[in-house]
Coordinates of C-alpha atoms in Angstrom, one line a residue:
Chain A
G10 CA 116.8 87.8 96.4
E11 CA 113.9 89.1 95.1
E12 CA 111.9 89.7 98.0
V13 CA 112.3 92.1 100.6
A14 CA 114.0 90.5 104.5
Q15 CA 112.0 92.9 107.4
T16 CA 113.7 91.0 110.6
P17 CA 112.5 90.8 113.2
K18 CA 108.5 90.1 112.8
H19 CA 107.9 90.4 115.6
L20 CA 109.8 92.3 118.1
V21 CA 108.6 93.6 121.6
R22 CA 110.1 96.3 124.4
G23 CA 109.4 97.7 127.7
E24 CA 108.8 101.5 127.9
G25 CA 112.6 103.0 127.5
Q26 CA 113.7 100.2 125.7
K27 CA 115.9 99.8 122.6
A28 CA 114.7 98.3 119.4
K29 CA 116.1 98.2 115.8
L30 CA 114.4 96.3 112.0
Y31 CA 116.4 95.6 109.6
C32 CA 115.8 95.5 106.0
A33 CA 117.5 93.7 103.8
P34 CA 115.9 95.2 100.0
I35 CA 115.9 92.8 96.7
K36 CA 119.0 92.6 95.0
G37 CA 120.0 95.7 92.5
H38 CA 117.4 97.9 94.0
S39 CA 119.5 100.8 95.2
Y40 CA 116.5 102.6 97.1
V41 CA 114.8 101.8 100.6
F42 CA 111.9 103.4 102.4
W43 CA 110.7 102.5 105.4
Y44 CA 106.7 103.5 106.5
Q45 CA 106.2 103.6 110.2
Q46 CA 101.9 101.7 109.9
V47 CA 99.4 101.9 112.6
L48 CA 96.8 100.7 113.8
K49 CA 94.4 103.1 112.2
N50 CA 96.0 101.8 108.8
E51 CA 97.6 105.1 107.4
F52 CA 100.7 104.0 106.5
K53 CA 103.4 107.3 107.5
F54 CA 106.2 107.8 105.8
L55 CA 109.6 107.4 107.6
I56 CA 112.8 108.1 105.8
S57 CA 114.4 106.8 101.8
F58 CA 117.7 106.1 101.2
Q59 CA 119.6 105.8 97.8
N60 CA 122.0 103.5 98.6
E61 CA 123.9 104.4 101.5
N62 CA 122.9 108.6 101.1
V63 CA 119.4 109.7 102.7
F64 CA 116.9 111.3 99.9
D65 CA 114.1 111.7 101.6
E66 CA 114.9 112.0 105.4
T67 CA 111.3 114.4 106.2
G68 CA 108.6 111.7 107.5
M69 CA 111.5 111.4 110.2
P70 CA 110.8 112.4 114.2
K71 CA 113.2 114.1 115.4
E72 CA 114.1 112.4 118.1
R73 CA 114.8 108.4 119.3
F74 CA 114.2 107.5 115.1
S75 CA 117.5 107.3 113.5
A76 CA 118.1 104.9 110.0
K77 CA 120.9 103.9 108.4
C78 CA 121.8 101.8 104.8
L79 CA 125.7 100.9 104.7
P80 CA 127.4 98.6 101.7
N81 CA 127.1 95.0 102.7
S82 CA 124.4 94.9 105.2
P83 CA 120.6 94.6 105.8
C84 CA 119.4 98.7 106.8
S85 CA 117.8 99.2 110.3
L86 CA 115.4 101.0 111.9
E87 CA 116.5 102.1 115.2
I88 CA 114.5 103.8 117.7
Q89 CA 116.0 104.3 120.3
A90 CA 114.0 104.5 124.3
T91 CA 110.9 103.1 123.2
K92 CA 107.1 104.1 123.7
L93 CA 104.3 103.6 123.7
E94 CA 103.2 105.1 120.5
D95 CA 105.6 103.8 119.4
S96 CA 103.4 100.5 119.0
A97 CA 103.1 100.0 114.8
V98 CA 104.1 98.0 111.8
Y99 CA 107.0 99.1 110.0
F100 CA 107.2 97.7 106.0
C101 CA 110.2 98.7 104.3
A102 CA 110.0 98.3 100.6
S103 CA 112.4 98.9 98.1
S104 CA 112.9 100.4 94.8
Q105 CA 114.5 100.2 91.7
S106 CA 114.5 103.7 89.8
P107 CA 112.2 105.1 88.7
Y108 CA 109.8 103.4 90.0
G109 CA 107.9 100.3 91.5
Y110 CA 108.3 99.4 95.5
T111 CA 108.5 96.0 96.0
F112 CA 107.3 95.4 100.5
G113 CA 108.1 93.8 103.0
S114 CA 106.1 91.6 105.4
G115 CA 106.5 94.0 108.3
T116 CA 108.2 93.4 111.1
R117 CA 105.6 94.5 114.0
L118 CA 106.7 96.6 116.8
T119 CA 104.5 96.5 120.3
V120 CA 106.4 98.6 123.0
V121 CA 104.3 97.8 126.5
Chain B
E26 CA 103.7 118.5 101.0
L27 CA 101.4 115.7 98.8
K28 CA 98.7 115.0 100.5
V29 CA 96.4 112.2 99.8
E30 CA 92.8 111.3 100.4
Q31 CA 90.9 107.9 99.9
N32 CA 87.4 107.6 100.7
P33 CA 84.8 106.4 101.6
L34 CA 87.6 105.2 105.0
F35 CA 84.7 101.8 105.4
L36 CA 82.6 100.4 102.9
S37 CA 80.0 98.0 103.4
M38 CA 78.9 95.3 100.9
Q39 CA 76.4 93.1 99.6
E40 CA 77.7 90.4 97.1
G41 CA 76.7 90.7 93.1
K42 CA 77.1 95.5 93.9
N43 CA 78.8 97.6 92.7
Y44 CA 81.2 100.3 94.3
T45 CA 83.2 102.7 93.6
I46 CA 87.3 103.6 95.5
Y47 CA 88.4 107.4 95.3
C48 CA 91.8 108.0 96.0
N49 CA 92.2 112.6 95.5
Y50 CA 95.7 114.1 95.1
S51 CA 97.5 117.3 96.3
T52 CA 99.8 117.9 93.9
T53 CA 100.5 116.3 90.3
S54 CA 102.3 112.7 90.2
D55 CA 101.8 110.7 86.9
R56 CA 102.7 107.4 88.6
L57 CA 99.6 105.7 91.3
Y58 CA 99.0 102.4 92.9
W59 CA 96.4 100.6 94.2
Y60 CA 97.3 98.2 97.6
R61 CA 95.5 95.3 98.9
Q62 CA 96.0 94.5 102.3
D63 CA 94.6 90.7 103.9
P64 CA 94.9 91.8 107.9
G65 CA 98.3 91.6 108.9
K66 CA 99.7 90.5 106.1
S67 CA 102.1 92.7 103.7
L68 CA 101.2 94.8 100.9
E69 CA 100.1 93.1 97.5
S70 CA 100.3 95.5 94.4
L71 CA 97.6 95.6 92.2
F72 CA 97.6 98.2 89.7
V73 CA 100.4 101.0 89.0
L74 CA 99.2 103.7 86.4
L75 CA 101.2 105.9 85.2
S76 CA 99.4 108.3 82.1
N77 CA 95.7 110.1 82.6
G78 CA 94.0 108.2 81.0
A79 CA 94.7 105.2 81.7
V80 CA 92.6 102.5 82.9
K81 CA 93.6 98.1 84.4
Q82 CA 91.6 95.8 85.2
E83 CA 92.4 92.8 86.7
G84 CA 88.7 90.0 87.8
R85 CA 86.8 91.9 88.9
L86 CA 89.0 95.1 89.4
M87 CA 89.4 97.8 87.4
A88 CA 91.3 101.2 87.8
S89 CA 91.6 104.4 86.6
L90 CA 93.6 107.6 86.4
D91 CA 93.0 111.2 85.3
T92 CA 96.2 113.1 86.7
K93 CA 94.5 116.7 85.2
A94 CA 91.6 115.9 88.0
R95 CA 93.7 114.2 90.4
L96 CA 92.1 111.6 91.1
S97 CA 92.1 107.3 90.6
T98 CA 89.7 104.7 91.6
L99 CA 89.3 102.2 92.0
H100 CA 86.0 100.2 90.6
I101 CA 84.2 96.8 92.3
T102 CA 82.4 95.0 90.1
A103 CA 79.7 91.9 91.0
A104 CA 81.7 92.4 95.2
V105 CA 82.4 88.7 96.3
H106 CA 83.4 88.4 100.3
D107 CA 87.5 87.2 98.9
L108 CA 88.0 90.7 98.4
S109 CA 87.3 91.2 102.2
A110 CA 90.0 93.2 102.6
T111 CA 91.6 96.8 102.7
Y112 CA 92.6 99.4 100.5
F113 CA 95.0 101.4 99.7
C114 CA 96.2 104.3 96.8
A115 CA 99.1 106.3 97.0
V116 CA 101.1 108.2 95.0
E117 CA 105.0 108.3 93.7
N118 CA 106.1 112.3 94.6
N119 CA 110.0 110.5 95.4
D120 CA 109.1 109.2 97.5
M121 CA 105.4 107.2 98.1
R122 CA 102.7 109.0 100.4
F123 CA 99.0 106.1 100.7
G124 CA 96.0 107.6 102.0
A125 CA 94.3 106.6 104.8
G126 CA 92.8 103.7 103.3
T127 CA 89.1 101.9 102.5
R128 CA 87.8 98.8 104.9
L129 CA 86.0 96.8 102.6
T130 CA 83.5 94.1 104.2
V131 CA 82.0 92.2 101.4
K132 CA 79.0 90.6 103.2
P133 CA 77.0 87.4 101.5

């Protein structure tokens, strides 16, 4: 399709529960990016993939966060043992090298 | 590490006035983006600036890029209420790094 599809749109988790977010990039786009937007509006880069390989993971928290992009499956971002500060909107973007990001509509994660 | 600084963070304007949002970045990059985000929505691409001296205009918005100064500007001409949103600049260097955003409010 011609849009980056993120699911679910909203996710509520209790502290300590696992959260898993999904992103289907635009067909033919080989790069996938995850960003975290917290209430103060800043976009924090988390991780990027080139196909199923991690391209840059310098923004990923060392603990509790993991991500995958497997062939023929949506990409996923998983947070183990969520904390209150993980509450944010998580955006996925895809691109076809060398530039031209398309962003998904985001998943709003609320940890209570 | 690439750093992107955007200012001002908040901007309240009267309709009909002009203003400029600034975006400085710390390392060499030849691709700079401007996005608009409405509350609760995703990012809408406004401009992609690819080379030094690039200038692009769409309606009341005009963006420019000076790669030597590592500076981009987003100029708003004769603001209208519909322009109220948060505007982000972003610089691409392997991945895209964002400024903190400028929350623009245009008052009648």
